Each structure stands twice: as C-alpha cells, then as structure tokens.
C-alpha cells in the first residue's frame, strides 16, 4: 500500500496541522515531555480544531502525539497538563496568566460536527487520557498505555474525565481508574471498551486513515446528526442544544424558513399556509 501524503497546513509552534484527502491530522508536538500540554499547546489545538471545523473539504479529524522515534513503549499520545509549568492556580504560559483552558478544548472536540479519531500512539495519561476519551473513536497501538494520575499529582477532572469515562467503562471501572491511578495496557483498554481497535504500532496511522476513509464515503450530515444525537444523550442541555442547532441548520435551508426571513425583509405578512403539515 502506498504511503499517504500529508500537506502541512497552518503553522504552529507546539502542534502540527496536516491534511490529506478529507482528513485533518492534528499532532501534539512536545515529545520530550511525553506530549504534555501547555496553555499554548491547548490554544493551538483549539485553533487547529476550528480550522478543521471550518474547512468544508475536511470530513474526519485525527488527533495524535508526535513520536519521539525511540522505543515504541516510550512514545506518547499525551501525558496531560505540563506539570513543570503548573502554577498555584493553573498552568502558566507565556502571558503569565494561570489557565485551565483544556476545558474549552474538551468542549470543542465534543461539539465539532465531524468524527474525531484519537490515534493513540503511546501513553494517554491524565488530561491526555481525557482527550482520547472525548474523541468519537480511539484506535491504539499495541504498546499504548492508559490511565489517570490526578490523585497522585494533585489534580482531578470532575467533568467528562469522570462522568463520561463512567458512561464508557461503567462506574466501578471508572472509579478504579481514578482511585488507584494504575496504568492499563491497550489490550485491557480494548477489553473495557475504552478503545475501538488495537493494532501493531507500525500499522496505526494506516488503520486510522482506513477508518477515516470509510466514514468519508458516508453522508456527512447523517454522521453530524449521529454525533449530536450521542451527545444529546450524555451532555444534558448542552447536548440537546447541539442537536437542536443541527435541526436549525437544516430548517434554515428549507423554503418554509426562507419564507419567514423573506417576509420580514419585504415587510409583509409571511404566508406559511403553502407548506405541508407533515404527520
Ligand atoms: C507519561 C508517563 C507515564 C511516562 O513515563 P516514562 O516513560 O517513564 O517517562 P518520564 O521519564 O516520566 O517522562 C519523560 C520526560 O517527559 C517529562 N514529562 C512527562 N510527562 C510530563 C508532564 N505531564 N508534564 C511535564 N513533563 C512531563 C518527564 O518529566 C521527563 O522529562 P525529564 O526527564 O526532563 O524530567 C510519565 O511521564 C507520567 O506519569 N507523566 C505525568 C503524567 C501526569 O501526571 N499528568 C498530569 C495529570 N493532570 C492533568 O493532566 C491535569 C488535568 C487537566 O488538564 C484538567 C482537567 C480538568 C480541569 C482542568 C484541568 C487543567 O488542569 O487544566
């Protein structure tokens, strides 16, 4: 099989943005720190996800970590917040403002109306583990490892990292993951439904792209509405608002909605009698 060609897109400092035939690949590029994120990394990830969201030629987004190039066992997807720049009130970036901006990124991954695949090339730990949890699908290398460390390093994630993790693996397992701070192998992650597939390290990107290609052949609107439907079931009013927003998007394209808009602009009473009242 011929190797996929990636076009480098917008330039960033701590991440890489590339595209190829409908796929956007976003890579956290801090391998010396096991791809831990800083406020800048998170801002850049947020921007890159927005670029991919706004690009109508992109149908699937892949999130991964830059490989170091050494032993496969030492590679990382993301090891969470960079503990070396953690201040007393959050992570301190170049602007000297302590931030917890990963929560904004979590929300964006959740609502971007395109499937997101976590390409888990290695350690998915702490806040990095939560990022893979939030992706629609996770495909892992055999050597990847998964876990939370919060109670050991003095942090926790009370949102998606707790409740949504429990929705995936069940309450008992989610509590075990957080209360004991153990690491789990890719095989164990597959067993508990935390990932969709495990493949040899060398085949990881090819497998992710193959899944992406399969989805790119399907109806983007149906996929969008399925993502919103799954979120509606787990995200409370925010999830219902997302599904409702998609319904609004489709309604705006109808002649019925256009009649309301046009009547306002033409300063006349709208005529909705012409539209069918479906059963
Ligand atoms: C990933 C681990 C298990 C890998 O172990 P290994 O292979 O033995 O490598 P190391 O020698 O430990 O690491 C290699 C180099 O990389 C540095 N490094 C690794 N991880 C980090 C990190 N997270 N921050 C800074 N540096 C890191 C090492 O220090 C080493 O470099 P040298 O040799 O130069 O020192 C292992 O590395 C590990 O356990 N890492 C720490 C994992 C961790 O505890 N992460 C933080 C967990 N907490 C969060 O992520 C915060 C959660 C969060 O973001 C959040 C959630 C909700 C609401 C708000 C927030 C928020 O805080 O914003």
CSV table of C-alpha atoms and ligand atoms in Angstrom, one decimal:
chain,number,residue,atom,x,y,z
A,1,UNK,CA,0.0,0.0,0.0
A,2,UNK,CA,1.4,3.4,-0.9
A,3,UNK,CA,2.1,5.8,1.9
A,4,UNK,CA,-0.4,8.7,2.4
A,5,UNK,CA,0.9,12.1,1.5
A,6,UNK,CA,0.2,14.8,4.1
A,7,UNK,CA,0.1,18.6,3.3
A,8,UNK,CA,1.3,20.8,6.1
A,9,UNK,CA,-1.3,23.5,6.8
A,10,UNK,CA,-1.3,26.4,9.2
A,11,UNK,CA,2.0,26.7,11.1
A,12,UNK,CA,2.0,26.3,14.8
A,13,UNK,CA,4.8,26.0,17.5
A,14,UNK,CA,3.6,23.2,19.7
A,15,UNK,CA,1.4,21.2,17.3
A,16,UNK,CA,1.4,20.2,13.7
A,17,UNK,CA,-1.6,20.6,11.4
A,18,UNK,CA,-1.7,18.4,8.2
A,19,UNK,CA,-4.4,17.4,5.7
A,20,UNK,CA,-4.8,14.6,3.2
A,21,UNK,CA,-7.9,13.8,1.1
A,22,UNK,CA,-10.6,14.9,3.5
A,23,UNK,CA,-8.7,14.1,6.7
A,24,UNK,CA,-7.1,16.7,9.1
A,25,UNK,CA,-4.4,15.3,11.3
A,26,UNK,CA,-3.5,17.3,14.4
A,27,UNK,CA,-0.3,16.2,16.2
A,28,UNK,CA,0.8,17.4,19.7
A,29,UNK,CA,4.5,18.1,19.1
A,30,UNK,CA,6.2,18.0,22.5
A,31,UNK,CA,7.7,14.5,22.5
A,32,UNK,CA,10.4,15.5,25.0
A,33,UNK,CA,7.7,15.9,27.6
A,34,UNK,CA,5.6,12.9,26.5
A,35,UNK,CA,3.4,15.5,24.6
A,36,UNK,CA,2.2,17.2,27.8
A,37,UNK,CA,0.2,20.3,27.0
A,38,UNK,CA,0.9,23.9,28.0
A,39,UNK,CA,-1.7,26.8,27.6
A,40,UNK,CA,-0.1,27.5,24.2
A,41,UNK,CA,-0.5,23.8,23.1
A,42,UNK,CA,-4.1,24.0,24.1
A,43,UNK,CA,-4.7,27.3,22.4
A,44,UNK,CA,-3.1,26.0,19.2
A,45,UNK,CA,-5.1,22.7,19.4
A,46,UNK,CA,-8.3,24.8,19.8
A,47,UNK,CA,-7.3,26.9,16.8
A,48,UNK,CA,-6.5,23.8,14.7
A,49,UNK,CA,-9.8,22.1,15.5
A,50,UNK,CA,-11.5,25.3,14.5
A,51,UNK,CA,-9.6,25.4,11.2
A,52,UNK,CA,-10.6,21.8,10.5
A,53,UNK,CA,-14.2,22.5,11.5
A,54,UNK,CA,-14.5,25.5,9.1
A,55,UNK,CA,-12.8,23.7,6.2
A,56,UNK,CA,-15.7,22.2,4.2
A,57,UNK,CA,-13.3,19.7,2.5
A,58,UNK,CA,-12.4,18.1,5.8
A,59,UNK,CA,-14.7,15.3,7.0
A,60,UNK,CA,-12.7,13.5,9.7
A,61,UNK,CA,-10.2,14.8,12.2
A,62,UNK,CA,-7.4,12.7,13.7
A,63,UNK,CA,-5.7,13.7,17.0
A,64,UNK,CA,-2.4,12.2,17.9
A,65,UNK,CA,1.0,12.8,19.5
A,66,UNK,CA,4.4,13.2,17.9
A,67,UNK,CA,6.6,10.1,18.1
A,68,UNK,CA,10.0,10.5,19.7
A,69,UNK,CA,11.5,7.9,17.4
A,70,UNK,CA,12.9,5.6,20.1
A,71,UNK,CA,11.3,2.5,21.6
A,72,UNK,CA,7.6,2.2,20.8
A,73,UNK,CA,6.9,1.7,24.5
A,74,UNK,CA,8.2,5.2,25.3
A,75,UNK,CA,6.0,7.0,22.7
A,76,UNK,CA,3.2,9.2,24.0
A,77,UNK,CA,-0.2,10.4,22.7
A,78,UNK,CA,-0.4,13.0,25.5
A,79,UNK,CA,0.6,13.0,29.2
A,80,UNK,CA,-1.8,15.7,30.2
A,81,UNK,CA,-1.0,19.1,31.7
A,82,UNK,CA,2.7,20.1,31.8
A,83,UNK,CA,3.5,19.8,35.5
A,84,UNK,CA,6.7,21.8,35.1
A,85,UNK,CA,4.7,25.0,34.3
A,86,UNK,CA,1.9,24.3,36.7
A,87,UNK,CA,1.4,27.3,39.0
A,88,UNK,CA,-0.7,27.7,42.0
A,89,UNK,CA,-3.9,28.5,40.1
A,90,UNK,CA,-3.5,26.6,36.8
A,91,UNK,CA,-0.9,26.2,34.0
A,92,UNK,CA,1.2,29.3,33.5
A,93,UNK,CA,2.0,30.2,29.9
A,94,UNK,CA,4.0,32.9,28.2
A,95,UNK,CA,1.4,35.5,29.2
A,96,UNK,CA,2.0,34.6,32.9
A,97,UNK,CA,-1.7,34.0,33.3
A,98,UNK,CA,-2.6,30.7,35.1
A,99,UNK,CA,-5.1,28.9,32.9
A,100,UNK,CA,-7.1,25.7,32.8
A,101,UNK,CA,-8.0,26.2,29.1
A,102,UNK,CA,-8.1,22.5,28.3
A,103,UNK,CA,-11.8,22.5,29.3
A,104,UNK,CA,-12.5,24.7,26.3
A,105,UNK,CA,-10.7,22.3,24.1
A,106,UNK,CA,-12.6,19.3,25.5
A,107,UNK,CA,-15.8,21.0,24.7
A,108,UNK,CA,-14.7,21.8,21.1
A,109,UNK,CA,-13.7,18.2,20.4
A,110,UNK,CA,-17.1,17.2,21.7
A,111,UNK,CA,-19.1,19.5,19.5
A,112,UNK,CA,-17.0,19.8,16.3
A,113,UNK,CA,-19.6,18.3,13.9
A,114,UNK,CA,-17.2,15.8,12.3
A,115,UNK,CA,-15.9,12.5,13.7
A,116,UNK,CA,-12.7,12.8,15.6
A,117,UNK,CA,-10.4,9.7,15.9
A,118,UNK,CA,-7.8,9.5,18.7
A,119,UNK,CA,-4.8,7.9,17.2
A,120,UNK,CA,-3.3,6.7,20.4
A,121,UNK,CA,0.4,6.0,19.6
A,122,UNK,CA,1.5,5.7,23.2
A,123,UNK,CA,0.9,7.0,26.7
A,124,UNK,CA,-2.6,8.5,27.1
A,125,UNK,CA,-2.3,9.7,30.7
A,126,UNK,CA,-4.0,12.3,32.9
A,127,UNK,CA,-5.5,15.1,30.9
A,128,UNK,CA,-4.2,13.3,27.8
A,129,UNK,CA,-6.3,10.3,28.7
A,130,UNK,CA,-9.4,12.6,28.9
A,131,UNK,CA,-8.6,14.0,25.5
A,132,UNK,CA,-8.8,10.5,23.9
A,133,UNK,CA,-11.9,9.7,25.9
A,134,UNK,CA,-13.6,12.7,24.3
A,135,UNK,CA,-12.7,11.7,20.8
A,136,UNK,CA,-15.5,9.8,19.0
A,137,UNK,CA,-13.3,6.8,18.2
A,138,UNK,CA,-10.0,5.6,19.6
A,139,UNK,CA,-7.6,3.4,17.8
A,140,UNK,CA,-4.5,2.4,19.8
A,141,UNK,CA,-1.0,0.9,19.1
A,142,UNK,CA,-0.4,-2.4,21.0
A,143,UNK,CA,2.2,-0.5,23.1
A,144,UNK,CA,-0.1,2.3,24.2
A,145,UNK,CA,-0.9,2.8,27.9
A,146,UNK,CA,-3.8,4.4,29.5
A,147,UNK,CA,-4.5,5.9,32.9
A,148,UNK,CA,-5.4,8.8,35.2
A,149,UNK,CA,-2.8,10.2,37.7
A,150,UNK,CA,-4.8,13.1,39.3
A,151,UNK,CA,-5.0,11.8,42.9
A,152,UNK,CA,-1.2,11.2,42.7
A,153,UNK,CA,-0.1,14.5,41.2
A,154,UNK,CA,-2.7,16.7,42.8
A,155,UNK,CA,-5.4,17.3,40.2
A,156,UNK,CA,-8.7,15.8,39.0
A,157,UNK,CA,-11.2,16.1,36.2
A,158,UNK,CA,-14.8,16.3,37.5
A,159,UNK,CA,-16.4,16.7,34.1
A,160,UNK,CA,-16.0,14.4,31.1
A,161,UNK,CA,-13.0,12.8,32.7
A,162,UNK,CA,-15.3,11.4,35.4
A,163,UNK,CA,-18.9,11.2,34.2
A,164,UNK,CA,-18.2,10.4,30.5
A,165,UNK,CA,-15.5,7.9,31.4
A,166,UNK,CA,-18.0,6.1,33.7
A,167,UNK,CA,-20.5,6.1,30.8
A,168,UNK,CA,-18.0,4.3,28.7
A,169,UNK,CA,-16.4,1.8,31.1
A,170,UNK,CA,-19.0,1.7,33.9
A,171,UNK,CA,-19.0,3.2,37.3
A,172,UNK,CA,-16.9,0.5,39.1
A,173,UNK,CA,-14.1,0.6,36.5
A,174,UNK,CA,-14.1,4.4,36.2
A,175,UNK,CA,-13.7,4.6,40.0
A,176,UNK,CA,-10.9,2.0,39.9
A,177,UNK,CA,-9.1,4.0,37.2
A,178,UNK,CA,-9.3,7.3,39.2
A,179,UNK,CA,-8.9,5.9,42.8
A,180,UNK,CA,-5.9,3.7,42.1
A,181,UNK,CA,-4.0,5.6,39.3
A,182,UNK,CA,-2.9,2.4,37.6
A,183,UNK,CA,-1.8,2.1,34.0
A,184,UNK,CA,-3.7,-0.2,31.7
A,185,UNK,CA,-2.4,-1.9,28.5
A,186,UNK,CA,-4.0,-1.4,25.1
A,187,UNK,CA,-5.4,-4.9,25.4
A,188,UNK,CA,-7.0,-4.1,28.7
A,189,UNK,CA,-8.4,-0.8,27.2
A,190,UNK,CA,-10.0,-2.8,24.4
A,191,UNK,CA,-11.4,-5.2,26.9
A,192,UNK,CA,-13.2,-2.4,28.8
A,193,UNK,CA,-14.5,-0.7,25.7
A,194,UNK,CA,-12.2,2.3,26.1
A,195,UNK,CA,-10.8,1.9,22.6
A,196,UNK,CA,-12.3,0.6,19.3
A,197,UNK,CA,-9.3,-1.3,18.0
A,198,UNK,CA,-5.7,-2.2,18.8
A,199,UNK,CA,-3.1,-2.6,16.0
A,200,UNK,CA,0.7,-3.0,15.8
A,201,UNK,CA,2.4,0.3,16.2
A,202,UNK,CA,3.6,0.4,12.6
A,203,UNK,CA,0.0,0.0,11.3
A,204,UNK,CA,-1.6,2.6,13.5
A,205,UNK,CA,-1.8,5.5,11.0
A,206,UNK,CA,-2.8,3.3,8.1
A,207,UNK,CA,-5.6,1.8,10.3
A,208,UNK,CA,-6.9,5.3,11.4
A,209,UNK,CA,-6.8,6.6,7.8
A,210,UNK,CA,-8.7,3.5,6.6
A,211,UNK,CA,-11.5,4.1,9.2
A,212,UNK,CA,-11.5,7.8,8.2
A,213,UNK,CA,-11.8,6.9,4.5
A,214,UNK,CA,-14.8,4.6,5.3
A,215,UNK,CA,-16.5,7.5,7.1
A,216,UNK,CA,-15.7,9.9,4.3
A,217,UNK,CA,-17.7,7.7,1.9
A,218,UNK,CA,-20.8,8.2,4.1
A,219,UNK,CA,-23.3,11.0,4.5
A,220,UNK,CA,-21.6,13.9,6.4
A,221,UNK,CA,-24.9,15.2,7.6
A,222,UNK,CA,-26.0,11.9,8.9
A,223,UNK,CA,-22.7,11.5,10.7
A,224,UNK,CA,-23.1,15.0,12.1
A,225,UNK,CA,-26.5,14.3,13.4
A,226,UNK,CA,-25.5,11.0,14.9
A,227,UNK,CA,-22.6,12.7,16.8
A,228,UNK,CA,-25.1,15.3,18.1
A,229,UNK,CA,-27.6,12.5,19.0
A,230,UNK,CA,-25.0,10.6,21.0
A,231,UNK,CA,-24.0,13.9,22.8
A,232,UNK,CA,-27.7,14.7,23.4
A,233,UNK,CA,-28.0,11.5,25.4
A,234,UNK,CA,-25.0,12.3,27.6
A,235,UNK,CA,-24.4,16.1,27.7
A,236,UNK,CA,-27.6,17.4,29.2
A,237,UNK,CA,-29.0,20.7,27.9
A,238,UNK,CA,-25.7,21.4,26.1
A,239,UNK,CA,-26.1,18.2,24.1
A,240,UNK,CA,-29.8,18.9,23.3
A,241,UNK,CA,-28.7,22.4,22.2
A,242,UNK,CA,-26.2,20.9,19.8
A,243,UNK,CA,-28.8,18.5,18.3
A,244,UNK,CA,-31.3,21.4,18.2
A,245,UNK,CA,-28.7,23.6,16.4
A,246,UNK,CA,-28.3,20.9,13.7
A,247,UNK,CA,-32.1,20.8,13.3
A,248,UNK,CA,-32.0,24.6,12.9
A,249,UNK,CA,-29.2,24.4,10.3
A,250,UNK,CA,-31.4,22.0,8.2
A,251,UNK,CA,-34.5,24.1,8.8
A,252,UNK,CA,-32.8,27.3,7.5
A,253,UNK,CA,-32.2,25.5,4.2
A,254,UNK,CA,-36.0,24.9,3.8
A,255,UNK,CA,-38.4,27.1,1.8
A,256,UNK,CA,-40.6,27.3,4.9
A,257,UNK,CA,-37.9,29.0,6.9
A,258,UNK,CA,-36.8,31.2,4.0
A,259,UNK,CA,-40.5,32.4,3.7
A,260,UNK,CA,-40.2,33.8,7.3
A,261,UNK,CA,-36.9,35.6,6.5
A,262,UNK,CA,-38.1,37.0,3.2
A,263,UNK,CA,-41.4,38.2,4.6
A,264,UNK,CA,-39.5,40.2,7.2
A,265,UNK,CA,-37.2,41.7,4.7
A,266,UNK,CA,-40.0,42.5,2.3
A,267,UNK,CA,-42.2,44.0,5.2
A,268,UNK,CA,-45.1,41.7,4.5
A,269,UNK,CA,-47.1,39.1,6.5
A,270,UNK,CA,-45.5,35.6,6.0
A,271,UNK,CA,-47.5,33.0,4.1
A,272,UNK,CA,-46.9,29.7,5.8
A,273,UNK,CA,-50.2,28.2,4.5
A,274,UNK,CA,-48.3,26.9,1.4
A,275,UNK,CA,-46.2,24.5,3.5
A,276,UNK,CA,-47.4,20.9,4.4
A,277,UNK,CA,-48.1,19.9,7.9
A,278,UNK,CA,-46.4,16.5,7.9
A,279,UNK,CA,-47.9,13.8,10.2
B,1,LIG,C1,3.5,9.6,30.9
B,1,LIG,C2,4.5,8.8,31.8
B,1,LIG,C3,3.7,7.7,32.5
B,1,LIG,C4,5.7,8.3,31.0
B,1,LIG,O1,6.6,7.7,31.9
B,1,LIG,P1,8.1,7.5,31.3
B,1,LIG,O2,8.1,6.8,30.0
B,1,LIG,O3,8.8,6.8,32.5
B,1,LIG,O4,8.7,8.9,31.0
B,1,LIG,P2,9.2,10.0,32.0
B,1,LIG,O5,10.7,9.8,32.2
B,1,LIG,O6,8.4,10.2,33.2
B,1,LIG,O7,9.0,11.3,31.1
B,1,LIG,C5,9.9,11.7,30.1
B,1,LIG,C6,10.1,13.2,30.2
B,1,LIG,O8,8.9,13.8,30.0
B,1,LIG,C7,8.5,14.6,31.1
B,1,LIG,N1,7.1,14.6,31.3
B,1,LIG,C8,6.3,13.5,31.2
B,1,LIG,N2,5.0,13.9,31.5
B,1,LIG,C9,5.1,15.2,31.8
B,1,LIG,C10,4.0,16.1,32.2
B,1,LIG,N3,2.7,15.8,32.3
B,1,LIG,N4,4.4,17.4,32.5
B,1,LIG,C11,5.7,17.8,32.3
B,1,LIG,N5,6.7,16.9,32.0
B,1,LIG,C12,6.4,15.7,31.7
B,1,LIG,C13,9.3,14.0,32.2
B,1,LIG,O9,9.5,14.9,33.3
B,1,LIG,C14,10.6,13.6,31.5
B,1,LIG,O10,11.4,14.7,31.3
B,1,LIG,P3,12.7,15.0,32.2
B,1,LIG,O11,13.5,13.7,32.2
B,1,LIG,O12,13.4,16.0,31.5
B,1,LIG,O13,12.2,15.4,33.6
B,1,LIG,C15,5.1,9.8,32.9
B,1,LIG,O14,5.9,10.7,32.3
B,1,LIG,C16,4.0,10.5,33.7
B,1,LIG,O15,3.4,9.9,34.6
B,1,LIG,N6,3.8,11.8,33.4
B,1,LIG,C17,3.0,12.7,34.2
B,1,LIG,C18,1.5,12.4,33.9
B,1,LIG,C19,0.6,13.3,34.7
B,1,LIG,O16,0.5,13.2,35.9
B,1,LIG,N7,0.0,14.3,34.1
B,1,LIG,C20,-0.8,15.4,34.7
B,1,LIG,C21,-2.2,14.9,35.1
B,1,LIG,N8,-3.0,16.1,35.3
B,1,LIG,C22,-3.5,16.7,34.2
B,1,LIG,O17,-3.3,16.4,33.1
B,1,LIG,C23,-4.4,17.9,34.6
B,1,LIG,C24,-5.8,17.7,34.2
B,1,LIG,C25,-6.3,18.8,33.4
B,1,LIG,O18,-5.7,19.2,32.5
B,1,LIG,C26,-7.6,19.4,33.8
B,1,LIG,C27,-8.7,18.7,33.9
B,1,LIG,C28,-9.9,19.2,34.3
B,1,LIG,C29,-9.9,20.6,34.6
B,1,LIG,C30,-8.8,21.4,34.4
B,1,LIG,C31,-7.6,20.8,34.1
B,1,LIG,C32,-6.4,21.5,34.0
B,1,LIG,O19,-5.6,21.3,34.8
B,1,LIG,O20,-6.3,22.3,33.0
